[in-house]
Amino acid sequence: MPPAKSNPPKESSQKLRTSVKKKKIFFFKTSANNIKLTDKPKSDEKSQIKPSKNFARLPTKPDEASSNWKSLITQIKPVQSKGRLLYIERKKKEAAKKIEESSIGVTSSEKTNNDPEIWFDGVDPILLETPSCDASNIQFGSSGPKELTKVLALDCEMVGIGSDGKESALARVSIVNQHGVCVYDKFVAPGEEVTDFRTKFSGIRPHNLKNASQLGVVCHEVGEMLKGRLLIGHGLSHDLEVLMIKHPKSNIRDTSRFKVFRSVVNGATPSLKRLSQQFLGIEIQTGEHSSIQDAQAALRLYTMFHQQWEADLVSRRSERKSKIIKGKKSTKETLKTKETVQSKESIKK
């Protein structure tokens, strides 16, 4: 017979149960919206995840980068948004503008109320008449302010020659680029005795023509500068005549012949002074004329209406082409009818 199991006393069994069964303590986590029942809160040190020793990170210094990483960087092109590219371009323009202002020496404190304000598209600072510049200072193909741009504006000043001084002779030539900066300014020796300097209008005095350049030299230099470029001016036919230059008609924009400007004076030829006053809101030619200032004003008038101006030219050219094509067709038709009539008459005979 197996020995009978001895039952433990009741008191000892109760103590065992109480020692095994432990109460689980809960903590309440409160918030504005809900109450959650959670276990014991973990300490901050335990909650933080410790990075492993072999944790990968991007190289921050050139020495830390491997050869594979360097080759990968050269192949990958950074993706930039359109707004970011525009921001970078604007910053570049602002930096270039500061360099230009420092080189020219035009500051807001140096501007006076007597100087007329002539401004240009794409250029923030007000560009006024700059000091005289020689052909030796012209920078071909450079990005500086004195660059020969695709658009140039020209103006000339005349003096009187002959017995009565009514005949005009060239005495000064000035050219500005599309930024309004002077790229060429020279006094010209007329080659004949000057009987009337016309200082009241031309601003030229006898001492200006003492060491002036020869007419042939100036004409050659100006002709070389204007080749293949758009020429702006007021009354350019007279200026080109005295310069003995033949510029293509398709590359000339004369402010005295534009229909919008001529409508101001009912189809007549407007003066540059009136156009500047009405469209630019500035006063020029109040005393002695300045060829640099007049060229700047003509250029600004063109830039204000260049879209309409060019659109009108395109429409006119298309109309001319269509008329020429219609004329050719009509001449062909008339020739055909004549040939048919002549052939019929020959058959009858």
mmCIF file of C-alpha atoms in Angstrom, residues 4-323:
data_model
loop_
_atom_site.group_PDB
_atom_site.id
_atom_site.type_symbol
_atom_site.label_atom_id
_atom_site.label_comp_id
_atom_site.label_asym_id
_atom_site.label_seq_id
_atom_site.Cartn_x
_atom_site.Cartn_y
_atom_site.Cartn_z
ATOM 1 C CA ALA A 4 -1.036 8.153 2.332
ATOM 2 C CA LYS A 5 -0.361 11.755 1.309
ATOM 3 C CA SER A 6 -0.268 14.030 4.185
ATOM 4 C CA ASN A 7 -2.287 17.195 3.706
ATOM 5 C CA PRO A 8 -0.522 20.382 4.818
ATOM 6 C CA PRO A 9 -2.165 22.464 7.391
ATOM 7 C CA LYS A 10 -4.619 25.116 6.279
ATOM 8 C CA GLU A 11 -2.652 28.042 7.697
ATOM 9 C CA SER A 12 0.508 27.193 5.711
ATOM 10 C CA SER A 13 -1.502 26.805 2.460
ATOM 11 C CA GLN A 14 -3.058 30.237 2.882
ATOM 12 C CA LYS A 15 0.372 31.828 3.390
ATOM 13 C CA LEU A 16 1.658 30.164 0.212
ATOM 14 C CA ARG A 17 -1.215 31.461 -1.827
ATOM 15 C CA THR A 18 -0.779 34.990 -0.635
ATOM 16 C CA SER A 19 2.914 34.877 -1.454
ATOM 17 C CA VAL A 20 2.365 33.591 -5.021
ATOM 18 C CA LYS A 21 -0.508 35.835 -6.006
ATOM 19 C CA LYS A 22 0.808 39.381 -6.239
ATOM 20 C CA LYS A 23 -1.366 42.273 -7.096
ATOM 21 C CA LYS A 24 -0.528 44.040 -10.361
ATOM 22 C CA ILE A 25 -0.221 47.748 -9.857
ATOM 23 C CA PHE A 26 -1.615 49.968 -12.651
ATOM 24 C CA PHE A 27 -0.934 53.601 -13.335
ATOM 25 C CA PHE A 28 -3.326 56.025 -15.027
ATOM 26 C CA LYS A 29 -2.018 58.259 -17.785
ATOM 27 C CA THR A 30 -4.312 61.294 -18.124
ATOM 28 C CA SER A 31 -4.652 63.707 -20.981
ATOM 29 C CA ALA A 32 -7.157 66.301 -22.163
ATOM 30 C CA ASN A 33 -9.074 63.835 -24.353
ATOM 31 C CA ASN A 34 -8.687 60.348 -22.888
ATOM 32 C CA ILE A 35 -7.400 58.286 -19.998
ATOM 33 C CA LYS A 36 -5.218 55.244 -20.747
ATOM 34 C CA LEU A 37 -4.339 52.401 -18.490
ATOM 35 C CA THR A 38 -0.648 51.611 -18.722
ATOM 36 C CA ASP A 39 2.029 49.687 -16.905
ATOM 37 C CA LYS A 40 4.693 51.290 -14.835
ATOM 38 C CA PRO A 41 6.162 54.364 -16.540
ATOM 39 C CA LYS A 42 9.575 53.819 -18.024
ATOM 40 C CA SER A 43 12.380 56.110 -17.112
ATOM 41 C CA ASP A 44 13.803 58.530 -19.712
ATOM 42 C CA GLU A 45 17.097 56.722 -19.809
ATOM 43 C CA LYS A 46 15.454 53.393 -20.664
ATOM 44 C CA SER A 47 13.124 54.955 -23.287
ATOM 45 C CA GLN A 48 16.003 56.423 -25.283
ATOM 46 C CA ILE A 49 17.261 54.086 -27.991
ATOM 47 C CA LYS A 50 20.980 53.751 -27.911
ATOM 48 C CA PRO A 51 22.511 53.839 -31.410
ATOM 49 C CA SER A 52 24.483 50.805 -32.341
ATOM 50 C CA LYS A 53 28.206 51.021 -32.831
ATOM 51 C CA ASN A 54 27.890 50.268 -36.574
ATOM 52 C CA PHE A 55 25.433 53.159 -37.179
ATOM 53 C CA ALA A 56 25.805 54.576 -40.782
ATOM 54 C CA ARG A 57 25.924 58.334 -41.279
ATOM 55 C CA LEU A 58 26.616 60.670 -44.204
ATOM 56 C CA PRO A 59 30.081 62.187 -44.445
ATOM 57 C CA THR A 60 30.202 65.819 -43.433
ATOM 58 C CA LYS A 61 33.846 66.527 -44.298
ATOM 59 C CA PRO A 62 35.791 65.807 -47.508
ATOM 60 C CA ASP A 63 38.254 63.630 -45.542
ATOM 61 C CA GLU A 64 35.461 61.365 -44.289
ATOM 62 C CA ALA A 65 34.113 60.596 -47.774
ATOM 63 C CA SER A 66 35.321 57.509 -49.564
ATOM 64 C CA SER A 67 36.307 57.360 -53.235
ATOM 65 C CA ASN A 68 32.992 55.675 -54.154
ATOM 66 C CA TRP A 69 31.054 58.406 -52.386
ATOM 67 C CA LYS A 70 32.985 61.152 -54.200
ATOM 68 C CA SER A 71 32.353 59.557 -57.605
ATOM 69 C CA LEU A 72 28.650 59.183 -56.762
ATOM 70 C CA ILE A 73 28.336 62.837 -55.774
ATOM 71 C CA THR A 74 29.792 63.954 -59.113
ATOM 72 C CA GLN A 75 27.241 61.860 -61.025
ATOM 73 C CA ILE A 76 24.192 62.948 -59.024
ATOM 74 C CA LYS A 77 22.771 66.350 -60.045
ATOM 75 C CA PRO A 78 21.034 68.250 -57.237
ATOM 76 C CA VAL A 79 17.316 68.734 -57.857
ATOM 77 C CA GLN A 80 16.293 72.330 -57.224
ATOM 78 C CA SER A 81 12.833 73.823 -57.443
ATOM 79 C CA LYS A 82 11.928 76.605 -59.839
ATOM 80 C CA GLY A 83 11.526 79.057 -56.973
ATOM 81 C CA ARG A 84 15.003 78.211 -55.674
ATOM 82 C CA LEU A 85 16.538 78.778 -59.125
ATOM 83 C CA LEU A 86 14.770 82.138 -59.453
ATOM 84 C CA TYR A 87 16.008 83.110 -55.989
ATOM 85 C CA ILE A 88 19.618 82.242 -56.921
ATOM 86 C CA GLU A 89 19.324 84.186 -60.191
ATOM 87 C CA ARG A 90 17.948 87.218 -58.349
ATOM 88 C CA LYS A 91 20.808 87.109 -55.851
ATOM 89 C CA LYS A 92 23.332 86.948 -58.691
ATOM 90 C CA LYS A 93 21.744 90.007 -60.324
ATOM 91 C CA GLU A 94 21.821 91.903 -57.038
ATOM 92 C CA ALA A 95 25.512 91.097 -56.593
ATOM 93 C CA ALA A 96 26.268 92.172 -60.176
ATOM 94 C CA LYS A 97 24.308 95.396 -59.598
ATOM 95 C CA LYS A 98 26.369 96.221 -56.507
ATOM 96 C CA ILE A 99 29.598 95.632 -58.439
ATOM 97 C CA GLU A 100 28.325 97.833 -61.284
ATOM 98 C CA GLU A 101 27.362 100.646 -58.902
ATOM 99 C CA SER A 102 30.739 100.529 -57.195
ATOM 100 C CA SER A 103 32.594 100.581 -60.547
ATOM 101 C CA ILE A 104 30.562 103.436 -62.015
ATOM 102 C CA GLY A 105 30.372 105.353 -58.725
ATOM 103 C CA VAL A 106 26.640 106.040 -58.939
ATOM 104 C CA THR A 107 25.058 106.099 -55.488
ATOM 105 C CA SER A 108 21.753 107.363 -54.261
ATOM 106 C CA SER A 109 23.427 110.092 -52.192
ATOM 107 C CA GLU A 110 25.265 111.462 -55.233
ATOM 108 C CA LYS A 111 22.098 111.912 -57.306
ATOM 109 C CA THR A 112 20.658 115.394 -57.407
ATOM 110 C CA ASN A 113 17.188 116.635 -58.160
ATOM 111 C CA ASN A 114 18.459 118.499 -61.210
ATOM 112 C CA ASP A 115 19.480 115.258 -62.952
ATOM 113 C CA PRO A 116 16.697 113.673 -65.055
ATOM 114 C CA GLU A 117 15.742 110.123 -64.177
ATOM 115 C CA ILE A 118 16.110 107.803 -67.169
ATOM 116 C CA TRP A 119 15.553 104.159 -66.255
ATOM 117 C CA PHE A 120 15.757 100.940 -68.263
ATOM 118 C CA ASP A 121 14.125 97.479 -68.376
ATOM 119 C CA GLY A 122 15.920 94.893 -66.265
ATOM 120 C CA VAL A 123 18.101 97.512 -64.566
ATOM 121 C CA ASP A 124 17.252 98.618 -61.020
ATOM 122 C CA PRO A 125 19.587 101.603 -60.471
ATOM 123 C CA ILE A 126 18.782 104.865 -62.198
ATOM 124 C CA LEU A 127 21.299 105.394 -64.955
ATOM 125 C CA LEU A 128 22.156 108.992 -65.686
ATOM 126 C CA GLU A 129 24.683 110.590 -68.009
ATOM 127 C CA THR A 130 28.051 108.959 -67.413
ATOM 128 C CA PRO A 131 31.459 110.583 -67.973
ATOM 129 C CA SER A 132 32.946 110.595 -71.463
ATOM 130 C CA CYS A 133 34.465 107.282 -72.511
ATOM 131 C CA ASP A 134 36.948 106.496 -75.270
ATOM 132 C CA ALA A 135 36.975 103.647 -77.755
ATOM 133 C CA SER A 136 39.950 102.154 -75.893
ATOM 134 C CA ASN A 137 37.697 101.480 -72.882
ATOM 135 C CA ILE A 138 35.193 99.401 -74.859
ATOM 136 C CA GLN A 139 35.078 95.797 -73.698
ATOM 137 C CA PHE A 140 34.131 93.451 -76.531
ATOM 138 C CA GLY A 141 32.333 90.303 -75.394
ATOM 139 C CA SER A 142 32.702 91.076 -71.691
ATOM 140 C CA SER A 143 29.963 91.021 -69.070
ATOM 141 C CA GLY A 144 30.799 94.458 -67.651
ATOM 142 C CA PRO A 145 28.647 97.599 -67.841
ATOM 143 C CA LYS A 146 30.497 98.874 -70.941
ATOM 144 C CA GLU A 147 29.705 95.811 -72.996
ATOM 145 C CA LEU A 148 28.678 96.283 -76.639
ATOM 146 C CA THR A 149 25.171 94.815 -76.480
ATOM 147 C CA LYS A 150 22.896 93.775 -79.341
ATOM 148 C CA VAL A 151 20.978 97.046 -78.990
ATOM 149 C CA LEU A 152 22.807 100.410 -79.236
ATOM 150 C CA ALA A 153 21.481 103.973 -79.190
ATOM 151 C CA LEU A 154 23.238 106.779 -81.057
ATOM 152 C CA ASP A 155 23.024 110.554 -81.069
ATOM 153 C CA CYS A 156 25.108 113.287 -82.708
ATOM 154 C CA GLU A 157 25.690 116.985 -82.114
ATOM 155 C CA MET A 158 26.321 119.417 -84.985
ATOM 156 C CA VAL A 159 28.043 122.743 -85.487
ATOM 157 C CA GLY A 160 27.547 125.296 -88.245
ATOM 158 C CA ILE A 161 29.990 125.770 -91.111
ATOM 159 C CA GLY A 162 29.985 127.989 -94.200
ATOM 160 C CA SER A 163 29.636 131.734 -94.522
ATOM 161 C CA ASP A 164 26.309 131.926 -92.725
ATOM 162 C CA GLY A 165 26.793 128.866 -90.482
ATOM 163 C CA LYS A 166 23.631 127.182 -91.740
ATOM 164 C CA GLU A 167 25.409 124.089 -93.071
ATOM 165 C CA SER A 168 25.752 121.370 -90.441
ATOM 166 C CA ALA A 169 28.929 119.423 -89.674
ATOM 167 C CA LEU A 170 29.460 116.580 -87.219
ATOM 168 C CA ALA A 171 31.111 117.622 -83.937
ATOM 169 C CA ARG A 172 30.272 114.897 -81.389
ATOM 170 C CA VAL A 173 29.121 111.255 -81.474
ATOM 171 C CA SER A 174 27.789 109.349 -78.455
ATOM 172 C CA ILE A 175 26.656 105.715 -78.218
ATOM 173 C CA VAL A 176 25.066 103.947 -75.230
ATOM 174 C CA ASN A 177 24.324 100.249 -74.803
ATOM 175 C CA GLN A 178 20.999 98.683 -73.841
ATOM 176 C CA HIS A 179 21.738 99.337 -70.132
ATOM 177 C CA GLY A 180 22.057 103.070 -70.824
ATOM 178 C CA VAL A 181 25.812 103.091 -70.217
ATOM 179 C CA CYS A 182 28.049 105.139 -72.504
ATOM 180 C CA VAL A 183 30.310 102.922 -74.637
ATOM 181 C CA TYR A 184 31.542 105.588 -77.094
ATOM 182 C CA ASP A 185 31.817 109.392 -76.868
ATOM 183 C CA LYS A 186 34.128 111.443 -79.082
ATOM 184 C CA PHE A 187 34.417 114.984 -80.388
ATOM 185 C CA VAL A 188 34.987 115.239 -84.124
ATOM 186 C CA ALA A 189 37.009 117.783 -86.052
ATOM 187 C CA PRO A 190 34.676 119.068 -88.814
ATOM 188 C CA GLY A 191 37.519 119.572 -91.314
ATOM 189 C CA GLU A 192 36.303 123.100 -92.120
ATOM 190 C CA GLU A 193 36.236 126.339 -90.242
ATOM 191 C CA VAL A 194 33.396 126.432 -87.736
ATOM 192 C CA THR A 195 31.393 129.636 -88.099
ATOM 193 C CA ASP A 196 28.710 128.795 -85.537
ATOM 194 C CA PHE A 197 29.352 126.449 -82.606
ATOM 195 C CA ARG A 198 25.639 126.497 -81.681
ATOM 196 C CA THR A 199 26.677 126.170 -78.023
ATOM 197 C CA LYS A 200 23.187 127.058 -76.820
ATOM 198 C CA PHE A 201 21.899 123.791 -78.308
ATOM 199 C CA SER A 202 24.957 121.605 -79.020
ATOM 200 C CA GLY A 203 26.900 122.341 -75.834
ATOM 201 C CA ILE A 204 30.109 122.402 -77.886
ATOM 202 C CA ARG A 205 32.785 125.069 -77.340
ATOM 203 C CA PRO A 206 35.994 125.835 -79.249
ATOM 204 C CA HIS A 207 38.246 124.041 -76.735
ATOM 205 C CA ASN A 208 36.291 120.775 -77.277
ATOM 206 C CA LEU A 209 37.452 120.582 -80.891
ATOM 207 C CA LYS A 210 41.133 121.409 -80.372
ATOM 208 C CA ASN A 211 42.315 117.794 -80.006
ATOM 209 C CA ALA A 212 39.246 116.207 -81.599
ATOM 210 C CA SER A 213 39.412 113.005 -83.667
ATOM 211 C CA GLN A 214 39.344 113.016 -87.436
ATOM 212 C CA LEU A 215 36.008 112.443 -89.182
ATOM 213 C CA GLY A 216 37.228 109.410 -91.143
ATOM 214 C CA VAL A 217 38.499 107.654 -88.006
ATOM 215 C CA VAL A 218 35.252 108.241 -86.116
ATOM 216 C CA CYS A 219 33.099 107.075 -89.037
ATOM 217 C CA HIS A 220 35.120 103.853 -89.327
ATOM 218 C CA GLU A 221 34.956 103.115 -85.563
ATOM 219 C CA VAL A 222 31.225 103.786 -85.347
ATOM 220 C CA GLY A 223 30.537 101.702 -88.456
ATOM 221 C CA GLU A 224 32.395 98.729 -86.983
ATOM 222 C CA MET A 225 30.471 99.029 -83.709
ATOM 223 C CA LEU A 226 27.058 99.122 -85.397
ATOM 224 C CA LYS A 227 27.584 96.061 -87.602
ATOM 225 C CA GLY A 228 24.907 93.430 -86.967
ATOM 226 C CA ARG A 229 23.298 95.423 -84.155
ATOM 227 C CA LEU A 230 19.932 97.078 -83.599
ATOM 228 C CA LEU A 231 20.293 100.870 -83.763
ATOM 229 C CA ILE A 232 18.025 103.203 -81.761
ATOM 230 C CA GLY A 233 17.862 106.975 -82.099
ATOM 231 C CA HIS A 234 15.805 110.056 -82.897
ATOM 232 C CA GLY A 235 16.124 111.361 -86.457
ATOM 233 C CA LEU A 236 18.690 108.733 -87.377
ATOM 234 C CA SER A 237 18.587 109.433 -91.112
ATOM 235 C CA HIS A 238 20.413 112.743 -90.581
ATOM 236 C CA ASP A 239 22.928 111.236 -88.109
ATOM 237 C CA LEU A 240 23.793 108.342 -90.436
ATOM 238 C CA GLU A 241 24.120 110.746 -93.357
ATOM 239 C CA VAL A 242 26.781 112.882 -91.647
ATOM 240 C CA LEU A 243 28.531 109.712 -90.456
ATOM 241 C CA MET A 244 28.472 108.336 -94.023
ATOM 242 C CA ILE A 245 27.162 104.985 -92.762
ATOM 243 C CA LYS A 246 24.582 102.794 -94.462
ATOM 244 C CA HIS A 247 22.836 100.711 -91.813
ATOM 245 C CA PRO A 248 20.210 98.071 -92.780
ATOM 246 C CA LYS A 249 16.699 99.488 -92.576
ATOM 247 C CA SER A 250 15.469 96.355 -90.774
ATOM 248 C CA ASN A 251 17.915 97.102 -87.917
ATOM 249 C CA ILE A 252 16.878 100.745 -87.386
ATOM 250 C CA ARG A 253 14.330 101.908 -84.783
ATOM 251 C CA ASP A 254 13.755 105.650 -85.144
ATOM 252 C CA THR A 255 11.609 107.176 -82.382
ATOM 253 C CA SER A 256 10.677 110.077 -84.671
ATOM 254 C CA ARG A 257 8.889 107.661 -87.052
ATOM 255 C CA PHE A 258 7.027 105.343 -84.664
ATOM 256 C CA LYS A 259 3.255 105.675 -85.155
ATOM 257 C CA VAL A 260 2.454 105.831 -81.416
ATOM 258 C CA PHE A 261 4.806 108.790 -80.976
ATOM 259 C CA ARG A 262 3.644 110.518 -84.160
ATOM 260 C CA SER A 263 0.016 110.297 -83.002
ATOM 261 C CA VAL A 264 0.906 112.737 -80.209
ATOM 262 C CA VAL A 265 1.412 115.513 -82.777
ATOM 263 C CA ASN A 266 -1.300 114.383 -85.236
ATOM 264 C CA GLY A 267 1.047 112.537 -87.577
ATOM 265 C CA ALA A 268 3.837 115.138 -87.610
ATOM 266 C CA THR A 269 7.416 114.508 -86.483
ATOM 267 C CA PRO A 270 7.571 114.801 -82.666
ATOM 268 C CA SER A 271 10.546 116.255 -80.839
ATOM 269 C CA LEU A 272 12.555 114.113 -78.440
ATOM 270 C CA LYS A 273 11.984 116.708 -75.732
ATOM 271 C CA ARG A 274 8.200 116.371 -75.975
ATOM 272 C CA LEU A 275 8.279 112.573 -76.096
ATOM 273 C CA SER A 276 10.500 112.434 -73.020
ATOM 274 C CA GLN A 277 8.226 114.796 -71.147
ATOM 275 C CA GLN A 278 5.015 112.977 -72.085
ATOM 276 C CA PHE A 279 6.090 109.310 -71.876
ATOM 277 C CA LEU A 280 9.080 109.352 -69.520
ATOM 278 C CA GLY A 281 8.027 112.250 -67.307
ATOM 279 C CA ILE A 282 11.462 113.937 -67.498
ATOM 280 C CA GLU A 283 12.729 117.251 -68.788
ATOM 281 C CA ILE A 284 15.637 117.141 -71.233
ATOM 282 C CA GLN A 285 17.206 119.724 -73.535
ATOM 283 C CA THR A 286 16.251 122.531 -71.147
ATOM 284 C CA GLY A 287 19.565 124.209 -71.919
ATOM 285 C CA GLU A 288 22.580 122.827 -73.744
ATOM 286 C CA HIS A 289 21.929 119.455 -75.343
ATOM 287 C CA SER A 290 23.817 116.320 -74.317
ATOM 288 C CA SER A 291 24.193 113.606 -76.950
ATOM 289 C CA ILE A 292 24.588 110.936 -74.232
ATOM 290 C CA GLN A 293 21.386 112.004 -72.507
ATOM 291 C CA ASP A 294 19.462 112.158 -75.797
ATOM 292 C CA ALA A 295 20.632 108.649 -76.725
ATOM 293 C CA GLN A 296 19.531 107.371 -73.304
ATOM 294 C CA ALA A 297 16.090 108.968 -73.700
ATOM 295 C CA ALA A 298 15.593 107.478 -77.192
ATOM 296 C CA LEU A 299 16.623 104.059 -75.907
ATOM 297 C CA ARG A 300 14.223 104.271 -72.978
ATOM 298 C CA LEU A 301 11.352 105.224 -75.303
ATOM 299 C CA TYR A 302 12.089 102.152 -77.412
ATOM 300 C CA THR A 303 12.268 99.798 -74.406
ATOM 301 C CA MET A 304 8.867 101.056 -73.203
ATOM 302 C CA PHE A 305 7.154 100.114 -76.480
ATOM 303 C CA HIS A 306 9.524 97.478 -77.909
ATOM 304 C CA GLN A 307 6.943 94.652 -77.782
ATOM 305 C CA GLN A 308 4.307 96.658 -79.660
ATOM 306 C CA TRP A 309 6.957 98.086 -81.984
ATOM 307 C CA GLU A 310 8.345 94.681 -82.973
ATOM 308 C CA ALA A 311 4.848 93.180 -83.320
ATOM 309 C CA ASP A 312 3.861 95.979 -85.734
ATOM 310 C CA LEU A 313 6.985 95.357 -87.800
ATOM 311 C CA VAL A 314 6.243 91.630 -88.013
ATOM 312 C CA SER A 315 2.654 92.280 -89.144
ATOM 313 C CA ARG A 316 3.821 94.797 -91.742
ATOM 314 C CA ARG A 317 6.392 92.401 -93.134
ATOM 315 C CA SER A 318 3.819 89.606 -93.369
ATOM 316 C CA GLU A 319 1.412 91.952 -95.179
ATOM 317 C CA ARG A 320 4.138 92.936 -97.630
ATOM 318 C CA LYS A 321 4.989 89.306 -98.297
ATOM 319 C CA SER A 322 1.333 88.443 -98.895
ATOM 320 C CA LYS A 323 0.999 91.391 -101.302
#
